[in-house]
Each structure stands twice: as structure tokens, then as C-alpha cells.
XYZ file of C-alpha atoms in Angstrom:
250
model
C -11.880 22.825 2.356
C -13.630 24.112 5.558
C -16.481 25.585 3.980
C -16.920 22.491 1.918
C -17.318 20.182 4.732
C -19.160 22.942 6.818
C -21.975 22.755 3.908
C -21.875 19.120 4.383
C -23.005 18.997 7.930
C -25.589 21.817 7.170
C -26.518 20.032 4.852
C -26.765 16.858 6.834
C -24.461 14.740 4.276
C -21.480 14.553 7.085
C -21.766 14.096 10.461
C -20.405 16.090 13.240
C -17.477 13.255 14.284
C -16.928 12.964 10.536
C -16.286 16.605 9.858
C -14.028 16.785 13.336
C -11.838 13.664 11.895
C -11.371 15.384 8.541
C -10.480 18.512 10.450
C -7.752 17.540 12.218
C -4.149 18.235 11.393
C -2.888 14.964 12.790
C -3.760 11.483 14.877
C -2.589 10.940 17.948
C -1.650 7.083 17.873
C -0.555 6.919 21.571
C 3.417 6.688 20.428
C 3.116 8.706 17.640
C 0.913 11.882 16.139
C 0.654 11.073 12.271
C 0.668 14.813 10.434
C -2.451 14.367 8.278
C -1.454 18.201 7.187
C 2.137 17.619 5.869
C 1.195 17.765 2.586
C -0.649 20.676 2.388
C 2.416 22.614 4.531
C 5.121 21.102 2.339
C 3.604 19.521 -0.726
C 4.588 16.052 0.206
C 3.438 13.747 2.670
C 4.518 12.735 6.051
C 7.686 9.633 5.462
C 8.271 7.468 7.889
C 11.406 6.697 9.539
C 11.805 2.754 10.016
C 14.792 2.381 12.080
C 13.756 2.296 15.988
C 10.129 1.410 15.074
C 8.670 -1.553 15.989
C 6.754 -3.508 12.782
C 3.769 -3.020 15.234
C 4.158 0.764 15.048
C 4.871 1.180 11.139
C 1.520 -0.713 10.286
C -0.559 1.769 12.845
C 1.231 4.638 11.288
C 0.970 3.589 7.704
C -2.865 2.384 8.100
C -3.337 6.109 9.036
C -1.355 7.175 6.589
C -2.936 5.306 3.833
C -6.029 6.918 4.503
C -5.661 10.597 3.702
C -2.892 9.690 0.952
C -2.229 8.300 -2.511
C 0.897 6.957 -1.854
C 3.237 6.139 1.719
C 7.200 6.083 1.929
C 9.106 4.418 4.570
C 12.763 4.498 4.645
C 15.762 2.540 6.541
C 13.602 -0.413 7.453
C 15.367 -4.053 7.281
C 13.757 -7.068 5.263
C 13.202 -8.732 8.244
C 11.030 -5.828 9.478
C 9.710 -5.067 5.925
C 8.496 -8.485 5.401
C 6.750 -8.799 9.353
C 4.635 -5.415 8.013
C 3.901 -6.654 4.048
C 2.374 -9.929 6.092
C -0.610 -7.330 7.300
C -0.230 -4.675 4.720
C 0.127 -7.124 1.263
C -0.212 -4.044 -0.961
C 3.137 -2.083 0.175
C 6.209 -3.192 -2.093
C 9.679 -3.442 -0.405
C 12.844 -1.948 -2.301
C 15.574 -3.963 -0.729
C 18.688 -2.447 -1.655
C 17.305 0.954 -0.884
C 16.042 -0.345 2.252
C 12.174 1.280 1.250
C 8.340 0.434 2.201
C 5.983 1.788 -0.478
C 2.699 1.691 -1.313
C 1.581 3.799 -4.344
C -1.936 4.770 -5.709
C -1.486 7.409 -7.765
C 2.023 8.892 -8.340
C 1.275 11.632 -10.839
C 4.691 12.582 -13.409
C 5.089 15.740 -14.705
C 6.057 16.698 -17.988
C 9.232 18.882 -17.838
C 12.841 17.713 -17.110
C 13.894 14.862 -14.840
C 16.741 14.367 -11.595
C 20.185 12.461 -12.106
C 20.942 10.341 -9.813
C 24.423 9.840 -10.411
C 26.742 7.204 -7.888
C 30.677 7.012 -8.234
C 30.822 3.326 -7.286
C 28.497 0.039 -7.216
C 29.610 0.247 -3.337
C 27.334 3.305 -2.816
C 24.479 1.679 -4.571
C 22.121 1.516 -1.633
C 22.338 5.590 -0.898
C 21.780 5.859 -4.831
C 19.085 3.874 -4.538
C 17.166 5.078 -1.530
C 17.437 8.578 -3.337
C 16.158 7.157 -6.612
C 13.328 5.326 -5.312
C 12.087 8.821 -2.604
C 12.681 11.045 -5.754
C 10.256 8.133 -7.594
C 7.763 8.376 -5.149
C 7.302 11.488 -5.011
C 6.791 12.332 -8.198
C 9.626 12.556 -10.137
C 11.304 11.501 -13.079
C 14.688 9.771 -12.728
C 17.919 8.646 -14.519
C 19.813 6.221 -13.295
C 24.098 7.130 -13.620
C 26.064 4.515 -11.547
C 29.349 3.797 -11.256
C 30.730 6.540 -13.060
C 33.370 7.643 -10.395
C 36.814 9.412 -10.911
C 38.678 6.268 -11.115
C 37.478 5.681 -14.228
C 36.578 9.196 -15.531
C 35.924 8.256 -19.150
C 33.098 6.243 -18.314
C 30.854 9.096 -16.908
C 31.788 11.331 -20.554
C 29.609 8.663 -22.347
C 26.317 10.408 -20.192
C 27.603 13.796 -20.934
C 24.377 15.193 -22.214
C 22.094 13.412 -20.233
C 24.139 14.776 -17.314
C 23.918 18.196 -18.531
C 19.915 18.202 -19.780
C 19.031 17.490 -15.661
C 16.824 19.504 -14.025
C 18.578 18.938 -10.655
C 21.390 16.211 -9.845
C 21.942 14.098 -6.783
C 25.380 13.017 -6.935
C 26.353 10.166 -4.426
C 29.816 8.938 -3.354
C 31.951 7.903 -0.948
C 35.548 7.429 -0.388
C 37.418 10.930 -1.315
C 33.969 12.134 -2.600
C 35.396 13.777 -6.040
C 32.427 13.227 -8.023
C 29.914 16.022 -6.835
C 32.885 18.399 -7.981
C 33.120 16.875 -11.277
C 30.073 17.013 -12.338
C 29.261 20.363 -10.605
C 31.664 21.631 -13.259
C 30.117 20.391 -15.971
C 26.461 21.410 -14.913
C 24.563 24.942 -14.825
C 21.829 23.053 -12.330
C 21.533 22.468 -9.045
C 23.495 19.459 -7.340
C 23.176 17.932 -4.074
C 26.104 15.484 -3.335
C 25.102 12.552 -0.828
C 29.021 11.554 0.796
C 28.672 7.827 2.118
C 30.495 5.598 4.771
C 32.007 3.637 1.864
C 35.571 4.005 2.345
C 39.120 2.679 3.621
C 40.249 3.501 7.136
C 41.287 7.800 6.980
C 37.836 7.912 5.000
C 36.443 8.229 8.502
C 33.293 6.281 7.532
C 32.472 9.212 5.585
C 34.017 12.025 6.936
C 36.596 12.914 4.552
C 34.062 12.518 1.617
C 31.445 15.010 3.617
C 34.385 17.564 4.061
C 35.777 17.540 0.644
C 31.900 18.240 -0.593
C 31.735 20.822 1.838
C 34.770 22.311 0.865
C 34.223 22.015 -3.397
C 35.636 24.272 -5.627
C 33.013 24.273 -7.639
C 29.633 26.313 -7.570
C 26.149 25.126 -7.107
C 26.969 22.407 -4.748
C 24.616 21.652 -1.589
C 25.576 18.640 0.600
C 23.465 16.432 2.773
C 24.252 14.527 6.081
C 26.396 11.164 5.138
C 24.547 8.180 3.531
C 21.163 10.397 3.632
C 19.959 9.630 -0.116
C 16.647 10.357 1.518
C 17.816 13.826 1.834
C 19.408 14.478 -1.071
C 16.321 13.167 -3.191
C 13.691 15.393 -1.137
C 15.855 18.647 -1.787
C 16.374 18.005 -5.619
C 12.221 17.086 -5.595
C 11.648 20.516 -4.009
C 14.058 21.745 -7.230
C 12.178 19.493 -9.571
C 9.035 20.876 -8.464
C 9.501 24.102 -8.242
C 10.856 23.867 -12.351
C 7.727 21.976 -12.977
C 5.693 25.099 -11.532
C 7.812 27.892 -13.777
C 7.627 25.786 -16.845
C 3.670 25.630 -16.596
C 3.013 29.746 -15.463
C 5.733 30.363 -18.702
């Protein structure tokens, strides 16, 4: 990349404050510094955070965004916000029950395998959601598995092999947060379990359904923060896309 645009201003085809803007590693908006070099540190690219933004602020960052990207995520931004920024920005599409911004040019899907995203109740259907759509956006392929939780067991047998054939499962739930056990039993792949708030009163608005994840008897289990289907989606992309990159040097 440097020695291409270095050839261009020899060569007189890019100008000297052209090659310094396509230089830098990030912009420095005044309130924030967009990283224009995420990607290329961590194969995805920067995601903006909605909550404690100002609409304002999330159409400078995304403008910026939008120019050295193919496609731009926001999570945790309301429909009251969402709908102040589509007003300037007409091209970004708002997910409302995952509570996500996006604007996609060019989300390229791979050939090999697929994530699970896998929620015990209809409850937690916003977490399952906001992990569904990230995964989506950044490149994966996704099932959909809701409301498959332990009350009703028997339901979630009837997705057995689908369940199994996963490259990587993101298992949401709240309440006592038995699922990600299940299922981590049943799997030899990766699972990330996403505990929510969703709960009665000793559920601890999540609490008790992060601490029995934490404390699973079953292997192969990695838990995220409570209600962070962001999370649990970029982790199982990493997976995805590191099975993507063994299946094509095999």
C-alpha cells in the first residue's frame, strides 16, 4: 500500500494532501478519532457504539466511516436516535429489535459452514438478534434457533443436526441460563453463551444466568458480558473466519 501511493505522487497521479489522508491510521473528529486502520489490525472494521452519542456525532463518525469501508455497524442506538441519523444518511437500514444502524455495500459470504444463533426464550430475542444481525454484517452465515430453551427441551431436538453441523454457536439466554450447557454437550464446536437480564427477581438481572455459564459443566464454553450479543457474535466471527481460512489452505 505505501509504495503504491508513493508511485502515485512520483508519478504525479496523487497529490501530496491526498497521499497524507490515505496515510493516516485514523481522523481526528474533534470528539472522536475514527480508526481508519481497524480493519487491517483486526480484519473487521471500526463499530460504533450508539448509546451516549449524540445523532450529531454518529453521522460525523459514520460519514468517515463510509468512506474507507464497504459496510458500517452501529449498535445499541434507539429508534428515536436511529431515525434523527437515517433523515441525513437515507442509505443506512435500522434493525429495530436488535437495536442496529447498517449500511452495507458489499458484504462478501464465504463458502464453508455457518454460526447458530440459538436463544432459549422469545424474551431474549433482542440479544439474539443484535448477535445475528453483527455476525450478518460481518460476513457470516447464520441460522436462526429461537426459543428452544430447557422448559421445553423437546423442541430444540427437532434442530439437532443443524445444531451439531455449526461452525461456531452463540447460545443466548437468560433466566437460570441452562441452555449454553445443553447444547455445549451436544456440540464438538466452539460456543459462546450470551446470559441476559431477562429474569424474575434472584435472577439478579442477569447475574445468576452469567454465573451458571461461568460455572458449566460442560467443555468448550466461553461467556460474554450480560446482554452483549455484540460480543458473542464478534468472537464466533473471529471462529468463523478463522475455519473459513483452514478450509481454503486444506
Amino acid at each position: 500500500m505505501l509504495e503504491d501511493i508513493l508511485k502515485q505522487v512520483q508519478n504525479g497521479t496523487l497529490s501530496i494532501d491526498e497521499a497524507r489522508t490515505k496515510l493516516a491510521t485514523y481522523e481526528d473528529l474533534g470528539f472522536a478519532k475514527v480508526d481508519h486502520h481497524r480493519k487491517k489490525r483486526q480484519g473487521f472494521p471500526e463499530i460504533v457504539y450508539g448509546e451516549g452519542k449524540t445523532p450529531e456525532q454518529i453521522i460525523s463518525i459514520i460519514q468517515s466511516l463510509r468512506n474507507h469501508n464497504n459496510n458500517v455497524l452501529v449498535t445499541r442506538i434507539s429508534k428515536e436516535k436511529a431515525e434523527k441519523v437515517i433523515l441525513v444518511c437515507p442509505e443506512f437500514q435500522y434493525h429495530e429489535a436488535a437495536r442496529i444502524l447498517l449500511w452495507k455495500k458489499e458484504i462478501p459470504k464465504n463458502g464453508h459452514g455457518y454460526i447458530n444463533v440459538i436463544c432459549a426464550g422469545t424474551s431474549d430475542l433482542n440479544v439474539a438478534e443484535e448477535a445475528a444481525i453483527t455476525a450478518e454484517a460481518l460476513g457470516c452465515e447464520v441460522h436462526r434457533i429461537y426459543d428452544v430453551g430447557v422448559a421445553g427441551i423437546h423442541r430444540l431436538f427437532d434442530h439437532y443436526q443443524e445444531i451439531q453441523q455449526a461452525t461456531v454457536s452463540v447460545v443466548v439466554a437468560g433466566m437460570e441460563g441452562a441452555l449454553p450447557s445443553v447444547i455445549g454437550g451436544l456440540v464438538s464446536h466452539p460456543v459462546i453463551a450470551v446470559p441476559t437480564s431477562i429474569g424474575y427477581g434472584a435472577n439478579f438481572q442477569g447475574l445468576s444466568a452469567l454465573l451458571t455459564m461461568l460455572n458449566s459443566c460442560a467443555s468448550g464454553i466461553s461467556v460474554v458480558n450480560i446482554d452483549n450479543g455484540f460480543g458473542g457474535a464478534y468472537n464466533a466471527a473471529l471462529i468463523y473466519q478463522l475455519a473459513q481460512k483452514g478450509a481454503k489452505d486444506a
